């Protein structure tokens, strides 16, 4: 999935921690072979090869993630959309080459994007992509799910106190021994609390990593796309979500980046136990600099 994964675990014996972490990393590796769009042979990519054709039976993991994704797509009115692959690829190329795509290229990619073009059959556990050329992208939800799964493996292996992090997505279980929570700096919350927040048995995801945006012609283009317009975000929003599960916090942080604070919070309210932190970068960035956030 293109990120480093970090696990911090507490156990009475070193051997217990090592065994548990090895199993959790193995689970991550397994999910990478399912969800990665960097690997041509991943289950996701093999599924996309059938776009425009028959329904394809898929693994329980892939089906679960796609089901969650479709619920988010519906609740966000299509702002979160895992069928956004053709647009993500087009704009990834643009950010690398520093050249904007043509309107015709954007329209062509948009024609292959839309969450209603993704059909799930829970009874047969099959997936059908209605149009040829469709490309699924789980970059906005897969890491949170993988964190959840890794925590389950750690628990099964006797670890109750752990932090799992993949990219901007973190899931924590019980606090470290003798503490009331995991100390995590939520960048967007620092000016409210003036102290790192303490977390236990929860998930924390941040979207809007400035390092992943690029300047083309004096404007900053995010790696997050608004599937409804085919354009990347340019408002330099940063969103952190605290939720019960990683699959929820990850998808929501991406969705709310697209929707903005007001509409975004309305969607977050449909997920009980969720907190939303939003801020915008206001200062015009210097060339080559990711810019600063100075207004919440
Ligand atoms: P995150 O960092 O979790 O916000 O995820 C960003 C990644 O999600 C991008 O790099 C794309 O792979 C993918 N993505 C971009 N825009 C969207 C969107 N509107 N809905 C779902 N996934 C998206
Ligand atoms: Mg996300």
Short mmCIF file of C-alpha atoms in Angstrom, two decimals, residues 39-241:
data_model
loop_
_atom_site.label_atom_id
_atom_site.label_comp_id
_atom_site.label_asym_id
_atom_site.label_seq_id
_atom_site.Cartn_x
_atom_site.Cartn_y
_atom_site.Cartn_z
CA UNK A 39 1.22 -4.49 -7.29
CA UNK A 40 -0.12 -5.60 -10.66
CA UNK A 41 -0.92 -9.02 -9.16
CA UNK A 42 -2.91 -7.88 -6.12
CA UNK A 43 -6.45 -9.18 -5.79
CA UNK A 44 -7.70 -5.64 -6.33
CA UNK A 45 -5.83 -5.28 -9.62
CA UNK A 46 -6.97 -8.72 -10.79
CA UNK A 47 -10.54 -7.71 -10.03
CA UNK A 48 -10.13 -4.48 -12.03
CA UNK A 49 -8.94 -6.49 -15.03
CA UNK A 50 -12.56 -7.73 -15.23
CA UNK A 51 -14.02 -4.20 -15.42
CA UNK A 52 -16.91 -4.10 -17.86
CA UNK A 53 -17.37 -7.87 -17.60
CA UNK A 54 -18.86 -10.46 -15.27
CA UNK A 55 -19.17 -10.34 -11.47
CA UNK A 56 -16.05 -11.72 -9.77
CA UNK A 57 -15.92 -13.64 -6.44
CA UNK A 58 -13.58 -11.90 -3.98
CA UNK A 59 -11.99 -12.53 -0.58
CA UNK A 60 -13.79 -11.65 2.64
CA UNK A 61 -11.28 -8.84 3.33
CA UNK A 62 -11.74 -7.16 -0.04
CA UNK A 63 -15.50 -7.49 0.15
CA UNK A 64 -15.60 -6.01 3.67
CA UNK A 65 -13.55 -2.96 2.66
CA UNK A 66 -15.66 -2.39 -0.45
CA UNK A 67 -18.87 -2.66 1.58
CA UNK A 68 -17.67 -0.01 4.05
CA UNK A 69 -16.49 2.14 1.15
CA UNK A 70 -19.89 2.02 -0.54
CA UNK A 71 -21.65 3.06 2.67
CA UNK A 72 -19.28 6.06 2.92
CA UNK A 73 -19.84 6.87 -0.74
CA UNK A 74 -23.61 6.92 -0.22
CA UNK A 75 -23.50 8.93 3.02
CA UNK A 76 -21.05 11.46 1.52
CA UNK A 77 -22.99 11.87 -1.72
CA UNK A 78 -20.08 10.46 -3.73
CA UNK A 79 -17.36 12.65 -2.17
CA UNK A 80 -15.72 9.45 -0.98
CA UNK A 81 -15.46 7.08 -3.91
CA UNK A 82 -13.09 4.13 -4.31
CA UNK A 83 -13.80 4.03 -8.05
CA UNK A 84 -11.73 7.23 -8.34
CA UNK A 85 -8.68 5.25 -9.62
CA UNK A 86 -8.63 6.69 -13.18
CA UNK A 87 -8.65 10.26 -11.80
CA UNK A 88 -6.08 9.47 -9.09
CA UNK A 89 -3.73 8.07 -11.73
CA UNK A 90 -4.25 10.96 -14.13
CA UNK A 91 -3.51 13.54 -11.43
CA UNK A 92 -0.61 11.53 -10.00
CA UNK A 93 1.02 11.77 -13.43
CA UNK A 94 0.23 15.51 -13.56
CA UNK A 95 1.85 16.15 -10.17
CA UNK A 96 4.96 14.25 -11.25
CA UNK A 97 5.30 15.95 -14.62
CA UNK A 98 4.06 19.33 -13.29
CA UNK A 99 1.71 19.56 -16.27
CA UNK A 100 -2.05 19.82 -15.97
CA UNK A 101 -4.09 17.19 -17.81
CA UNK A 102 -6.30 18.34 -20.69
CA UNK A 103 -10.04 18.75 -20.18
CA UNK A 104 -10.55 15.79 -22.55
CA UNK A 105 -8.33 13.59 -20.37
CA UNK A 106 -10.22 14.64 -17.23
CA UNK A 107 -13.58 13.95 -18.88
CA UNK A 108 -12.40 10.58 -20.17
CA UNK A 109 -11.26 9.56 -16.66
CA UNK A 110 -14.50 10.88 -15.11
CA UNK A 111 -16.47 8.64 -17.44
CA UNK A 112 -14.96 5.61 -15.67
CA UNK A 113 -15.62 6.90 -12.14
CA UNK A 114 -18.76 6.65 -10.03
CA UNK A 115 -19.61 4.64 -6.95
CA UNK A 116 -22.88 3.49 -8.50
CA UNK A 117 -20.82 1.70 -11.18
CA UNK A 118 -19.56 -0.66 -8.46
CA UNK A 119 -21.97 -3.51 -7.69
CA UNK A 120 -21.63 -5.75 -4.66
CA UNK A 121 -23.55 -8.98 -4.14
CA UNK A 122 -23.24 -9.92 -0.45
CA UNK A 123 -25.01 -13.26 -0.91
CA UNK A 124 -22.53 -14.53 -3.49
CA UNK A 125 -19.70 -12.26 -2.24
CA UNK A 126 -19.04 -11.03 -5.77
CA UNK A 127 -18.06 -7.65 -7.20
CA UNK A 128 -18.91 -6.25 -10.60
CA UNK A 129 -17.42 -3.16 -12.22
CA UNK A 130 -19.94 -1.96 -14.75
CA UNK A 131 -17.65 -0.07 -17.16
CA UNK A 132 -14.44 -1.11 -18.92
CA UNK A 133 -11.38 0.81 -17.75
CA UNK A 134 -12.66 1.23 -14.20
CA UNK A 135 -9.95 1.22 -11.55
CA UNK A 136 -10.52 0.88 -7.81
CA UNK A 137 -8.26 2.73 -5.37
CA UNK A 138 -8.30 1.81 -1.67
CA UNK A 139 -5.69 4.43 -0.71
CA UNK A 140 -8.31 6.34 1.29
CA UNK A 141 -9.59 3.45 3.43
CA UNK A 142 -7.34 0.36 3.25
CA UNK A 143 -4.70 1.41 5.76
CA UNK A 144 -7.23 2.01 8.53
CA UNK A 145 -8.75 -1.41 7.89
CA UNK A 146 -5.28 -3.00 7.94
CA UNK A 147 -4.57 -1.30 11.30
CA UNK A 148 -7.81 -2.77 12.71
CA UNK A 149 -6.86 -6.23 11.46
CA UNK A 150 -3.33 -5.97 12.89
CA UNK A 151 -4.76 -5.03 16.30
CA UNK A 152 -7.01 -8.10 16.19
CA UNK A 153 -4.00 -10.31 15.50
CA UNK A 154 -2.06 -8.68 18.36
CA UNK A 155 -4.98 -9.33 20.74
CA UNK A 156 -5.23 -12.96 19.65
CA UNK A 157 -1.51 -13.23 20.44
CA UNK A 158 -1.88 -11.84 23.96
CA UNK A 159 -1.07 -8.14 23.36
CA UNK A 160 -3.66 -5.80 24.82
CA UNK A 161 -1.60 -2.61 24.77
CA UNK A 162 -0.37 -1.58 21.33
CA UNK A 163 -0.20 1.19 18.75
CA UNK A 164 -0.34 0.36 15.05
CA UNK A 165 0.44 3.02 12.49
CA UNK A 166 0.36 2.93 8.69
CA UNK A 167 0.90 6.26 6.96
CA UNK A 168 -1.43 8.81 8.58
CA UNK A 169 -3.62 6.15 10.13
CA UNK A 170 -3.23 4.97 13.74
CA UNK A 171 -5.20 2.46 15.82
CA UNK A 172 -4.46 2.05 19.55
CA UNK A 173 -5.65 -0.53 22.10
CA UNK A 174 -5.23 -0.28 25.91
CA UNK A 175 -2.82 2.42 27.19
CA UNK A 176 0.84 1.67 27.93
CA UNK A 177 1.31 0.25 31.46
CA UNK A 178 0.78 2.87 34.17
CA UNK A 179 -0.58 5.49 31.79
CA UNK A 180 -4.09 6.67 31.01
CA UNK A 181 -3.64 6.78 27.24
CA UNK A 182 -1.36 6.87 24.23
CA UNK A 183 0.04 10.37 23.84
CA UNK A 184 -0.61 11.45 20.27
CA UNK A 185 -0.17 14.91 18.86
CA UNK A 186 -3.19 15.69 16.74
CA UNK A 187 -1.77 18.62 14.78
CA UNK A 188 -5.16 20.20 14.31
CA UNK A 189 -6.03 20.03 18.00
CA UNK A 190 -2.83 21.41 19.48
CA UNK A 191 -3.99 25.00 19.71
CA UNK A 192 -7.18 23.94 21.47
CA UNK A 193 -5.63 21.75 24.13
CA UNK A 194 -2.03 22.98 24.19
CA UNK A 195 -1.08 19.39 25.01
CA UNK A 196 -0.94 16.07 23.21
CA UNK A 197 -4.22 14.19 23.50
CA UNK A 198 -4.42 10.82 25.24
CA UNK A 199 -6.08 7.96 23.42
CA UNK A 200 -7.08 4.36 24.19
CA UNK A 201 -9.03 1.79 22.18
CA UNK A 202 -9.64 4.16 19.32
CA UNK A 203 -8.53 5.10 15.79
CA UNK A 204 -6.97 8.37 14.61
CA UNK A 205 -6.55 9.27 10.92
CA UNK A 206 -5.19 12.40 9.30
CA UNK A 207 -5.70 13.37 5.65
CA UNK A 208 -4.19 16.27 3.81
CA UNK A 209 -0.52 15.47 4.06
CA UNK A 210 1.07 18.54 2.51
CA UNK A 211 4.04 16.53 1.31
CA UNK A 212 1.77 14.64 -1.03
CA UNK A 213 0.51 17.76 -2.76
CA UNK A 214 2.37 19.45 -5.59
CA UNK A 215 2.49 22.89 -7.10
CA UNK A 216 1.58 23.25 -10.75
CA UNK A 217 1.46 26.72 -12.24
CA UNK A 218 1.39 28.44 -8.84
CA UNK A 219 -1.48 26.37 -7.41
CA UNK A 220 -1.28 23.47 -4.94
CA UNK A 221 -2.94 20.25 -5.99
CA UNK A 222 -3.73 17.60 -3.37
CA UNK A 223 -3.57 13.83 -3.87
CA UNK A 224 -7.22 13.80 -2.83
CA UNK A 225 -9.65 14.19 -5.71
CA UNK A 226 -13.22 15.42 -5.69
CA UNK A 227 -14.78 12.63 -7.77
CA UNK A 228 -17.80 14.82 -8.48
CA UNK A 229 -15.73 17.35 -10.45
CA UNK A 230 -12.69 15.28 -11.42
CA UNK A 231 -10.42 17.93 -9.86
CA UNK A 232 -7.97 17.57 -6.95
CA UNK A 233 -8.54 19.60 -3.79
CA UNK A 234 -6.76 22.95 -3.84
CA UNK A 235 -8.05 24.47 -0.58
CA UNK A 236 -5.24 22.93 1.47
CA UNK A 237 -7.48 21.42 4.10
CA UNK A 238 -6.15 19.08 6.78
CA UNK A 239 -8.58 16.77 8.57
CA UNK A 240 -8.05 14.50 11.56
CA UNK A 241 -10.74 12.03 12.59
#
